[in-house]
PDB file of C-alpha atoms in Angstrom:
ATOM      1  CA  MET G   9      13.101  -1.813 -45.375  1.00 88.00           C
ATOM      2  CA  ILE G  10      10.811  -4.356 -43.798  1.00 95.00           C
ATOM      3  CA  ASP G  11      10.328  -7.794 -45.334  1.00 97.00           C
ATOM      4  CA  LYS G  12       7.438 -10.281 -45.247  1.00 97.00           C
ATOM      5  CA  ALA G  13       8.525 -11.781 -41.922  1.00 97.00           C
ATOM      6  CA  ASP G  14       8.728  -8.300 -40.368  1.00 98.00           C
ATOM      7  CA  ARG G  15       5.227  -7.577 -41.680  1.00 98.00           C
ATOM      8  CA  ARG G  16       3.898 -10.759 -40.039  1.00 97.00           C
ATOM      9  CA  VAL G  17       5.530  -9.758 -36.761  1.00 98.00           C
ATOM     10  CA  LEU G  18       4.152  -6.215 -36.979  1.00 98.00           C
ATOM     11  CA  GLN G  19       0.633  -7.392 -37.858  1.00 97.00           C
ATOM     12  CA  ARG G  20       0.581  -9.663 -34.830  1.00 97.00           C
ATOM     13  CA  LEU G  21       2.060  -7.027 -32.491  1.00 98.00           C
ATOM     14  CA  GLN G  22      -0.550  -4.510 -33.667  1.00 97.00           C
ATOM     15  CA  ALA G  23      -3.301  -7.003 -32.864  1.00 95.00           C
ATOM     16  CA  GLU G  24      -1.857  -8.073 -29.520  1.00 96.00           C
ATOM     17  CA  GLY G  25       0.929  -5.921 -28.108  1.00 96.00           C
ATOM     18  CA  ARG G  26       1.267  -8.020 -24.944  1.00 97.00           C
ATOM     19  CA  ILE G  27       1.895 -11.296 -26.765  1.00 97.00           C
ATOM     20  CA  THR G  28       4.849 -13.290 -25.469  1.00 98.00           C
ATOM     21  CA  ASN G  29       7.857 -13.737 -27.713  1.00 98.00           C
ATOM     22  CA  GLN G  30       7.213 -17.485 -27.828  1.00 98.00           C
ATOM     23  CA  ASP G  31       3.602 -17.021 -28.940  1.00 98.00           C
ATOM     24  CA  LEU G  32       4.644 -14.346 -31.422  1.00 98.00           C
ATOM     25  CA  ALA G  33       7.273 -16.662 -32.878  1.00 98.00           C
ATOM     26  CA  GLU G  34       4.738 -19.476 -33.262  1.00 98.00           C
ATOM     27  CA  ALA G  35       2.152 -17.147 -34.827  1.00 97.00           C
ATOM     28  CA  THR G  36       4.647 -15.841 -37.382  1.00 97.00           C
ATOM     29  CA  GLY G  37       6.467 -19.069 -38.193  1.00 97.00           C
ATOM     30  CA  LEU G  38       9.794 -17.943 -36.754  1.00 98.00           C
ATOM     31  CA  SER G  39      12.080 -19.398 -34.131  1.00 98.00           C
ATOM     32  CA  ALA G  40      11.906 -17.656 -30.764  1.00 98.00           C
ATOM     33  CA  SER G  41      15.426 -16.233 -31.113  1.00 98.00           C
ATOM     34  CA  ALA G  42      14.849 -15.004 -34.692  1.00 98.00           C
ATOM     35  CA  CYS G  43      11.568 -13.427 -33.611  1.00 98.00           C
ATOM     36  CA  TRP G  44      13.198 -11.686 -30.647  1.00 98.00           C
ATOM     37  CA  ARG G  45      15.968 -10.309 -32.897  1.00 98.00           C
ATOM     38  CA  ARG G  46      13.419  -9.004 -35.399  1.00 98.00           C
ATOM     39  CA  VAL G  47      11.340  -7.303 -32.717  1.00 98.00           C
ATOM     40  CA  LYS G  48      14.450  -5.699 -31.206  1.00 98.00           C
ATOM     41  CA  ALA G  49      15.613  -4.520 -34.648  1.00 98.00           C
ATOM     42  CA  LEU G  50      12.153  -3.071 -35.385  1.00 98.00           C
ATOM     43  CA  GLU G  51      12.201  -1.248 -32.039  1.00 98.00           C
ATOM     44  CA  GLU G  52      15.758   0.067 -32.459  1.00 98.00           C
ATOM     45  CA  SER G  53      15.087   1.303 -35.996  1.00 98.00           C
ATOM     46  CA  GLY G  54      12.004   3.178 -34.806  1.00 98.00           C
ATOM     47  CA  VAL G  55       9.515   1.150 -36.853  1.00 98.00           C
ATOM     48  CA  VAL G  56       8.004   0.083 -33.515  1.00 98.00           C
ATOM     49  CA  ARG G  57       7.811   3.338 -31.555  1.00 97.00           C
ATOM     50  CA  GLY G  58       6.324   1.899 -28.380  1.00 96.00           C
ATOM     51  CA  TYR G  59       3.492  -0.071 -26.824  1.00 96.00           C
ATOM     52  CA  ALA G  60       0.245   1.178 -25.339  1.00 94.00           C
ATOM     53  CA  ALA G  61      -3.144   0.048 -24.037  1.00 94.00           C
ATOM     54  CA  LEU G  62      -6.190   0.957 -26.112  1.00 94.00           C
ATOM     55  CA  VAL G  63      -8.563   2.755 -23.729  1.00 95.00           C
ATOM     56  CA  ASP G  64     -12.279   3.253 -24.369  1.00 95.00           C
ATOM     57  CA  ARG G  65     -12.693   7.033 -24.524  1.00 96.00           C
ATOM     58  CA  GLU G  66     -16.220   7.229 -23.135  1.00 96.00           C
ATOM     59  CA  LYS G  67     -15.677   4.651 -20.380  1.00 97.00           C
ATOM     60  CA  ALA G  68     -12.619   6.651 -19.308  1.00 97.00           C
ATOM     61  CA  GLY G  69     -14.745   9.785 -18.895  1.00 98.00           C
ATOM     62  CA  PHE G  70     -14.127  11.613 -22.172  1.00 98.00           C
ATOM     63  CA  SER G  71     -17.655  11.978 -23.528  1.00 97.00           C
ATOM     64  CA  THR G  72     -16.839  14.710 -26.039  1.00 98.00           C
ATOM     65  CA  ALA G  73     -14.614  14.329 -29.083  1.00 98.00           C
ATOM     66  CA  ALA G  74     -14.087  16.882 -31.812  1.00 98.00           C
ATOM     67  CA  ILE G  75     -12.141  17.504 -34.982  1.00 98.00           C
ATOM     68  CA  LEU G  76     -10.756  21.038 -35.141  1.00 98.00           C
ATOM     69  CA  HIS G  77      -9.786  22.811 -38.342  1.00 98.00           C
ATOM     70  CA  VAL G  78      -7.237  25.483 -37.482  1.00 98.00           C
ATOM     71  CA  SER G  79      -6.096  28.210 -39.856  1.00 97.00           C
ATOM     72  CA  LEU G  80      -3.135  30.472 -39.127  1.00 95.00           C
ATOM     73  CA  GLU G  81      -3.039  34.201 -39.807  1.00 92.00           C
ATOM     74  CA  ARG G  82       0.397  33.876 -41.409  1.00 85.00           C
ATOM     75  CA  HIS G  83       2.864  31.095 -41.917  1.00 86.00           C
ATOM     76  CA  ASP G  84       5.750  32.846 -40.247  1.00 87.00           C
ATOM     77  CA  ALA G  85       8.142  30.236 -38.822  1.00 92.00           C
ATOM     78  CA  ARG G  86       7.851  31.774 -35.360  1.00 89.00           C
ATOM     79  CA  PHE G  87       4.048  31.307 -35.236  1.00 89.00           C
ATOM     80  CA  VAL G  88       4.190  27.824 -36.748  1.00 95.00           C
ATOM     81  CA  GLU G  89       6.848  26.621 -34.310  1.00 95.00           C
ATOM     82  CA  GLU G  90       5.020  28.107 -31.319  1.00 94.00           C
ATOM     83  CA  PHE G  91       1.691  26.589 -32.380  1.00 96.00           C
ATOM     84  CA  GLU G  92       3.174  23.119 -32.940  1.00 97.00           C
ATOM     85  CA  ARG G  93       5.166  23.199 -29.690  1.00 97.00           C
ATOM     86  CA  ARG G  94       2.147  24.244 -27.622  1.00 97.00           C
ATOM     87  CA  VAL G  95      -0.137  21.677 -29.283  1.00 98.00           C
ATOM     88  CA  ARG G  96       2.326  18.880 -28.424  1.00 98.00           C
ATOM     89  CA  GLU G  97       2.060  19.887 -24.750  1.00 98.00           C
ATOM     90  CA  ARG G  98      -1.737  19.458 -24.517  1.00 98.00           C
ATOM     91  CA  PRO G  99      -2.797  15.914 -23.557  1.00 97.00           C
ATOM     92  CA  GLU G 100      -6.388  16.403 -24.739  1.00 98.00           C
ATOM     93  CA  ILE G 101      -5.102  16.961 -28.290  1.00 98.00           C
ATOM     94  CA  LEU G 102      -4.549  13.395 -29.455  1.00 98.00           C
ATOM     95  CA  ASP G 103      -3.583  14.064 -33.069  1.00 98.00           C
ATOM     96  CA  CYS G 104      -2.416  17.099 -35.000  1.00 98.00           C
ATOM     97  CA  TYR G 105      -1.863  17.070 -38.745  1.00 98.00           C
ATOM     98  CA  ALA G 106      -0.478  19.853 -40.927  1.00 97.00           C
ATOM     99  CA  THR G 107      -2.633  19.661 -44.042  1.00 96.00           C
ATOM    100  CA  THR G 108      -3.392  21.161 -47.405  1.00 96.00           C
ATOM    101  CA  GLY G 109      -6.771  22.675 -48.153  1.00 95.00           C
ATOM    102  CA  ASP G 110      -8.935  25.153 -46.271  1.00 94.00           C
ATOM    103  CA  ALA G 111      -7.283  24.627 -42.875  1.00 97.00           C
ATOM    104  CA  ASP G 112      -3.598  24.548 -42.002  1.00 97.00           C
ATOM    105  CA  TYR G 113      -4.021  21.968 -39.225  1.00 98.00           C
ATOM    106  CA  HIS G 114      -6.534  19.332 -38.216  1.00 98.00           C
ATOM    107  CA  LEU G 115      -6.632  18.321 -34.549  1.00 98.00           C
ATOM    108  CA  ARG G 116      -8.453  15.423 -32.903  1.00 98.00           C
ATOM    109  CA  VAL G 117      -9.425  16.369 -29.368  1.00 98.00           C
ATOM    110  CA  VAL G 118     -11.087  14.502 -26.485  1.00 98.00           C
ATOM    111  CA  VAL G 119     -12.467  16.165 -23.363  1.00 98.00           C
ATOM    112  CA  ALA G 120     -14.838  15.326 -20.524  1.00 98.00           C
ATOM    113  CA  ASP G 121     -17.683  17.524 -21.775  1.00 98.00           C
ATOM    114  CA  VAL G 122     -18.620  20.647 -23.722  1.00 97.00           C
ATOM    115  CA  ALA G 123     -17.557  22.908 -20.840  1.00 98.00           C
ATOM    116  CA  ALA G 124     -14.071  21.374 -20.948  1.00 98.00           C
ATOM    117  CA  TYR G 125     -13.999  21.888 -24.707  1.00 98.00           C
ATOM    118  CA  ASN G 126     -14.964  25.528 -24.291  1.00 97.00           C
ATOM    119  CA  ALA G 127     -12.203  25.920 -21.698  1.00 98.00           C
ATOM    120  CA  LEU G 128      -9.690  24.442 -24.176  1.00 98.00           C
ATOM    121  CA  LEU G 129     -10.782  26.957 -26.806  1.00 97.00           C
ATOM    122  CA  ASP G 130     -10.922  30.025 -24.548  1.00 97.00           C
ATOM    123  CA  GLY G 131      -7.975  29.176 -22.321  1.00 97.00           C
ATOM    124  CA  PHE G 132      -5.627  27.779 -24.926  1.00 97.00           C
ATOM    125  CA  LEU G 133      -6.339  27.918 -28.648  1.00 97.00           C
ATOM    126  CA  PHE G 134      -7.797  31.416 -28.824  1.00 96.00           C
ATOM    127  CA  ARG G 135      -4.817  32.724 -26.834  1.00 95.00           C
ATOM    128  CA  LEU G 136      -2.179  31.379 -29.224  1.00 95.00           C
ATOM    129  CA  PRO G 137      -0.594  34.022 -31.446  1.00 92.00           C
ATOM    130  CA  GLY G 138      -1.262  33.775 -35.148  1.00 92.00           C
ATOM    131  CA  ILE G 139      -4.561  31.849 -35.015  1.00 95.00           C
ATOM    132  CA  ARG G 140      -6.951  33.176 -37.668  1.00 95.00           C
ATOM    133  CA  GLN G 141      -9.809  30.695 -37.388  1.00 96.00           C
ATOM    134  CA  VAL G 142     -10.851  27.541 -35.563  1.00 97.00           C
ATOM    135  CA  ARG G 143     -13.751  25.502 -36.917  1.00 98.00           C
ATOM    136  CA  THR G 144     -15.110  22.548 -34.983  1.00 98.00           C
ATOM    137  CA  ASN G 145     -16.808  19.323 -35.965  1.00 98.00           C
ATOM    138  CA  VAL G 146     -18.156  17.567 -32.858  1.00 97.00           C
ATOM    139  CA  VAL G 147     -18.007  13.788 -33.163  1.00 98.00           C
ATOM    140  CA  LEU G 148     -21.523  12.366 -32.849  1.00 97.00           C
ATOM    141  CA  LYS G 149     -20.571   8.710 -33.199  1.00 96.00           C
ATOM    142  CA  GLU G 150     -17.322   6.842 -33.794  1.00 95.00           C
ATOM    143  CA  ILE G 151     -17.812   4.553 -36.755  1.00 96.00           C
ATOM    144  CA  LYS G 152     -14.226   3.357 -36.949  1.00 96.00           C
ATOM    145  CA  SER G 153     -11.225   4.292 -34.894  1.00 93.00           C
ATOM    146  CA  GLY G 154      -7.980   2.435 -35.310  1.00 93.00           C
ATOM    147  CA  VAL G 155      -4.265   2.628 -34.956  1.00 93.00           C
ATOM    148  CA  ALA G 156      -3.129  -0.514 -36.773  1.00 94.00           C
ATOM    149  CA  LEU G 157      -1.482  -0.005 -40.166  1.00 96.00           C
ATOM    150  CA  PRO G 158      -2.760  -2.133 -43.058  1.00 96.00           C
ATOM    151  CA  LEU G 159       0.420  -4.223 -43.419  1.00 94.00           C
TER     152      LEU G 159
END
């Protein structure tokens, strides 16, 4: 369980992952050694899974983003496991959520252009066993995109 001090540390790390331990300690009202111990404990427990740079999708050459709604033909464990394993292997699939409702999975995908998206569909998704339907919503404009939790 995380306490108030952990939340302060996590909020600051989410805002600035490259902050020094000294600056993090000052920003959270902790001593440098206490701050370092907390960060290490949060990392070791898996609360902090890693650190990454936030890259602008369009400036990096990924002009097309889409949300895919994928429905399976059947929920046989073999098809589900194969689908999830293969999805994890595709770098252009940024997020995959098993959901309730009309679709079994929702995927967030980024690609260079519509041709690359079509290649992903034809060369990958439509070839997976057990896929019944794939519906696509192309992202026209990103209104809000975040990764920080509301701690």
